[in-house]
PDB file of C-alpha atoms and ligand atoms in Angstrom:
ATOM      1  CA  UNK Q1356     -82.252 -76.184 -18.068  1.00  0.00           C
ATOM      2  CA  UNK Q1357     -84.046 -74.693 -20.928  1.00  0.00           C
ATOM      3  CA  UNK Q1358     -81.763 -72.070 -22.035  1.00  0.00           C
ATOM      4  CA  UNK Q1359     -83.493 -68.439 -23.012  1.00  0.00           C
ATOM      5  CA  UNK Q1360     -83.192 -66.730 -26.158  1.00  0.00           C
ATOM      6  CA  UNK Q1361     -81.318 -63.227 -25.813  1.00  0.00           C
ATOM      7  CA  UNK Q1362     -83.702 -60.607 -25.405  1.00  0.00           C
ATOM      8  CA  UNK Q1363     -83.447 -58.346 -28.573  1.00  0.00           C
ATOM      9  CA  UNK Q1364     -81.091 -55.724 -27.427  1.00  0.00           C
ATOM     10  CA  UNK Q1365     -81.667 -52.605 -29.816  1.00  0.00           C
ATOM     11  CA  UNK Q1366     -78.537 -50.655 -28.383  1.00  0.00           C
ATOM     12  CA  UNK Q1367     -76.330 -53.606 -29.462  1.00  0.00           C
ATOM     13  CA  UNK Q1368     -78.191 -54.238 -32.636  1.00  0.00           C
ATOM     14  CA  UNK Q1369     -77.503 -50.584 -34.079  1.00  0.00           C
ATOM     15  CA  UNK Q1370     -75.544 -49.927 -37.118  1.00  0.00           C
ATOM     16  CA  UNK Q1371     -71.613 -50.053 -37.400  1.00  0.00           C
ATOM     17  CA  UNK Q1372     -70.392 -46.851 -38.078  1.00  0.00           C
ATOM     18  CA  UNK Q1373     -67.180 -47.037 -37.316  1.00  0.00           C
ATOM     19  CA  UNK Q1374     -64.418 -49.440 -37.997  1.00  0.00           C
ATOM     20  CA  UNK Q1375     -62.676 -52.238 -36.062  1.00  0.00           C
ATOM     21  CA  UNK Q1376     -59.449 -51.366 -33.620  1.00  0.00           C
ATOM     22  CA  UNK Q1377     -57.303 -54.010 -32.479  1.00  0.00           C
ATOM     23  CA  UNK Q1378     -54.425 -54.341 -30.073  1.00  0.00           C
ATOM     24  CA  UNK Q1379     -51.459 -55.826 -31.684  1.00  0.00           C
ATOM     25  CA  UNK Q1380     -48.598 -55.917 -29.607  1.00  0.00           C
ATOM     26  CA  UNK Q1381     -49.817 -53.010 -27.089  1.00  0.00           C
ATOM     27  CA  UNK Q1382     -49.909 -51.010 -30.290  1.00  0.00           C
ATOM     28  CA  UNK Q1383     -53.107 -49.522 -31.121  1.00  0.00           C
ATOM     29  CA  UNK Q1384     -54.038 -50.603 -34.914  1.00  0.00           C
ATOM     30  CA  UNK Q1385     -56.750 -49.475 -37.224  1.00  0.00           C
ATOM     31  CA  UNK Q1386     -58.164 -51.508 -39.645  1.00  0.00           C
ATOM     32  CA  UNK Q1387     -58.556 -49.816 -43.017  1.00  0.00           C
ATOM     33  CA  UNK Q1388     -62.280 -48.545 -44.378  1.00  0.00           C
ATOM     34  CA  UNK Q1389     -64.012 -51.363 -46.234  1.00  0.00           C
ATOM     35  CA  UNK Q1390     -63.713 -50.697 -49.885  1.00  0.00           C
ATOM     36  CA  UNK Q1391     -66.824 -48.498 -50.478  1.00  0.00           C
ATOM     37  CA  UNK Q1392     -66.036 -45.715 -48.289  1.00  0.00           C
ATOM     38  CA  UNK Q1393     -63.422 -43.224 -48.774  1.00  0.00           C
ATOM     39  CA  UNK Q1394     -60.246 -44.580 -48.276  1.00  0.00           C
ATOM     40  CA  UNK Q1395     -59.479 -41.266 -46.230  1.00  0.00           C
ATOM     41  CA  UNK Q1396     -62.489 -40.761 -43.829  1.00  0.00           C
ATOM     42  CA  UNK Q1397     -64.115 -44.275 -43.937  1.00  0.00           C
ATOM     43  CA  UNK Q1398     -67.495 -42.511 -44.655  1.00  0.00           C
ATOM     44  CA  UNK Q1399     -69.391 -43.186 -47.796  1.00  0.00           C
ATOM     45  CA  UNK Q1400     -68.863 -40.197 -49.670  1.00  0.00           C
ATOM     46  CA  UNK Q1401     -68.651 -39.357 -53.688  1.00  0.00           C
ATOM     47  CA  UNK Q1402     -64.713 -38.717 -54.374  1.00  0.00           C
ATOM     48  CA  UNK Q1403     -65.596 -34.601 -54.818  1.00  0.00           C
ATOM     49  CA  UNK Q1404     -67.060 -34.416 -51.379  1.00  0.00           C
ATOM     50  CA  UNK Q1405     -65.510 -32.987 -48.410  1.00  0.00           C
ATOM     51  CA  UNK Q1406     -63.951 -35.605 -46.257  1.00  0.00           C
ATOM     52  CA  UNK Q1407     -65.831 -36.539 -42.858  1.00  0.00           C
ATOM     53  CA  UNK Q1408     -63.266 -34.450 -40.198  1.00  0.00           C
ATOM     54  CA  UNK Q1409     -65.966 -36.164 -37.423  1.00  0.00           C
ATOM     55  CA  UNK Q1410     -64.838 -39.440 -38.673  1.00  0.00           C
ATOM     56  CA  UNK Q1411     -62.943 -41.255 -35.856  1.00  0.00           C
ATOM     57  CA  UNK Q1412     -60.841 -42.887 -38.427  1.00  0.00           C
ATOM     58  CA  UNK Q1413     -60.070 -39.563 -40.381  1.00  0.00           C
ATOM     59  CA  UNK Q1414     -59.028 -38.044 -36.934  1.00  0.00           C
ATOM     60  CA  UNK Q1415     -56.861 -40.696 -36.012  1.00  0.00           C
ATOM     61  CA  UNK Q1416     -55.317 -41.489 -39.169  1.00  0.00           C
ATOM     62  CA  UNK Q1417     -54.935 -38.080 -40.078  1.00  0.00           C
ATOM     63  CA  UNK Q1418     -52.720 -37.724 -36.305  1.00  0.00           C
ATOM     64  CA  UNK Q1419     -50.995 -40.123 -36.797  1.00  0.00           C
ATOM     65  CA  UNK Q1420     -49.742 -38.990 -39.993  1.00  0.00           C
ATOM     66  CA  UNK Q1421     -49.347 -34.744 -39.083  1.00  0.00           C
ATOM     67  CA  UNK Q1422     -49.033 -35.287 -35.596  1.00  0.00           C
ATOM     68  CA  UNK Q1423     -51.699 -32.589 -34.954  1.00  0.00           C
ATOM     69  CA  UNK Q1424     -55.797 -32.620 -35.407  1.00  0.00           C
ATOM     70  CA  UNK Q1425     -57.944 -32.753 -38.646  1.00  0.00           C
ATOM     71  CA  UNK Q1426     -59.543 -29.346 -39.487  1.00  0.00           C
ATOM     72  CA  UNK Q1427     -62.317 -28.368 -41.744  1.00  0.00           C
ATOM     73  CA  UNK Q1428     -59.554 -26.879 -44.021  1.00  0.00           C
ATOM     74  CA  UNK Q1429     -57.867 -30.519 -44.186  1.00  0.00           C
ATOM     75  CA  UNK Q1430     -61.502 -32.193 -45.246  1.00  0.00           C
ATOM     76  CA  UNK Q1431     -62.119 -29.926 -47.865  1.00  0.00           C
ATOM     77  CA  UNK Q1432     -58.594 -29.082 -49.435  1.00  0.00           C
ATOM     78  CA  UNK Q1433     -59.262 -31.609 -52.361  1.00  0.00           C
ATOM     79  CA  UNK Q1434     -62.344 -30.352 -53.177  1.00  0.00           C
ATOM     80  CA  UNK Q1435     -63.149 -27.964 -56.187  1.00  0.00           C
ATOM     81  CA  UNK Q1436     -62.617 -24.336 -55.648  1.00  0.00           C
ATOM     82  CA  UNK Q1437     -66.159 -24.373 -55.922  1.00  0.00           C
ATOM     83  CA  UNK Q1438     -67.432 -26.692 -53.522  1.00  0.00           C
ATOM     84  CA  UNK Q1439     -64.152 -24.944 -51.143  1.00  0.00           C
ATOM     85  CA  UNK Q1440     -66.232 -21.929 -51.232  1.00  0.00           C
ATOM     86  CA  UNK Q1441     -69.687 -23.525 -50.826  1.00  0.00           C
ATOM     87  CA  UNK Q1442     -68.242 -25.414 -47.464  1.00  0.00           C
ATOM     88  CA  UNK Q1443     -66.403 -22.012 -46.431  1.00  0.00           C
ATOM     89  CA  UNK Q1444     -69.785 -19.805 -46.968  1.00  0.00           C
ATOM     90  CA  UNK Q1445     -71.619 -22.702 -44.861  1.00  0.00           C
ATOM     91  CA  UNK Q1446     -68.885 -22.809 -42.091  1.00  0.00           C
ATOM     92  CA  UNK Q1447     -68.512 -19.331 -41.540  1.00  0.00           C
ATOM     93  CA  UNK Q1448     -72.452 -19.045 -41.218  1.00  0.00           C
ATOM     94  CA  UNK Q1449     -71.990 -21.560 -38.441  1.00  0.00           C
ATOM     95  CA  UNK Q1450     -68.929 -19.689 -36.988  1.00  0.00           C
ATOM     96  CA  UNK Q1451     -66.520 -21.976 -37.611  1.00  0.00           C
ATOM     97  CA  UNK Q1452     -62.964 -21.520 -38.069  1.00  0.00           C
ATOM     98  CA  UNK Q1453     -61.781 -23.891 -40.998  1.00  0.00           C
ATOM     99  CA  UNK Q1454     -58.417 -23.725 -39.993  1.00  0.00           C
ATOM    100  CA  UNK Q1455     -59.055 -24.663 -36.229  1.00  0.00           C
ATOM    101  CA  UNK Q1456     -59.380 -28.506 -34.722  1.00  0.00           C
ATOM    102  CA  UNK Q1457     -62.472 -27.224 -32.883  1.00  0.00           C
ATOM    103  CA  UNK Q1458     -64.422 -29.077 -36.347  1.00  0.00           C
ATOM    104  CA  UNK Q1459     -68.347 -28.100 -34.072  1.00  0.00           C
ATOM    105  CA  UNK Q1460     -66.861 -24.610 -33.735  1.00  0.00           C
ATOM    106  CA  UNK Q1461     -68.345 -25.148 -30.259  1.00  0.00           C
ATOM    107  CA  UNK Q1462     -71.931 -26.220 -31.467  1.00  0.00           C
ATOM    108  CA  UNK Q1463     -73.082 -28.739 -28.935  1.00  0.00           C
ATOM    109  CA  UNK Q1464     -76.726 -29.160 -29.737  1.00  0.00           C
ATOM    110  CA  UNK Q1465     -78.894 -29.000 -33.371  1.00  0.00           C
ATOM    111  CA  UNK Q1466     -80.689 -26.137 -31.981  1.00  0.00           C
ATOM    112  CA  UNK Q1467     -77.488 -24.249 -31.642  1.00  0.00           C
ATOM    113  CA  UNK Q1468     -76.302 -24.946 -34.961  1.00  0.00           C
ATOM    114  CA  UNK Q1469     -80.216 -24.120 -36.238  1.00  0.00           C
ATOM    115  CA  UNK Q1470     -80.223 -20.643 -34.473  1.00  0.00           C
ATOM    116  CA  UNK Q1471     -76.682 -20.226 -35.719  1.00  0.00           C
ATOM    117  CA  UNK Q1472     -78.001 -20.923 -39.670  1.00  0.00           C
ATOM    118  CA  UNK Q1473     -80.954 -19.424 -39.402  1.00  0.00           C
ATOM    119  CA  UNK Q1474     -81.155 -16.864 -36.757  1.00  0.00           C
ATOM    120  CA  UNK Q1475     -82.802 -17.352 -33.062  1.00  0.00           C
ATOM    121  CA  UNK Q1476     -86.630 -16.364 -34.637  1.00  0.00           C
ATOM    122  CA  UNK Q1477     -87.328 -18.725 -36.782  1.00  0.00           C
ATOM    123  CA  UNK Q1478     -87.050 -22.168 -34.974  1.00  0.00           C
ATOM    124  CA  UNK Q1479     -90.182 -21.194 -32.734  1.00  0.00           C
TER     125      UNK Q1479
HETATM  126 ZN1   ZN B 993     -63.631 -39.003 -47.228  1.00  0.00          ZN
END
């Protein structure tokens, strides 16, 4: 039997973005972020930058470790006062709450978060 190539599968083919879980014991384990992301979010980010709270690794580390969810407030605390205030105007534009685990601040769609930014009139 002549045995077929796999058919290029683009769903499986996409990008990594998030890192490797193993079960070790029946304890859930999380590998650590490869060396060139932040060592706190696992998203490539300069050191300055606000942390990634949608990072799965962020939210689960971060858990783990304050046994209760990541908020805006946490992502941004080691930030410069400036860029705090930058992230705060931006959030608060968007409506959301830095100090609240809701990180979307209910946004569920990019033309939500567009008519939040820019009003409901200009994205035609
Ligand atoms: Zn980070």
């Amino acid at each position: 039997m002549n045995k077929r190539r796999p058919i290029f599968n683009p769903k499986r083919a996409r990008a990594k973005t998030q890192p490797d879980i193993v079960v070790v014991e029946k304890q859930l384990q999380i590998m650590p972020p490869a060396p060139h992301l932040c060592q706190v979010c696992a998203v490539a980010h300069e050191p300055d930058e606000a942390h990634n709270p949608q990072s799965f690794y962020y939210q689960y580390t971060f858990a783990m470790q304050y046994k209760r969810s990541v908020t805006w407030a946490d992502a941004i605390a080691h930030c410069s006062e400036q860029k705090q205030e930058l992230w705060i105007q931006f959030l608060t534009k968007l409506g959301i709450d830095i100090h609240s685990p809701d990180i979307m601040g209910g946004i569920e769609s990019k033309e939500e978060m567009n008519r939040r930014l820019y009003g409901s009139n200009s994205m035609g």
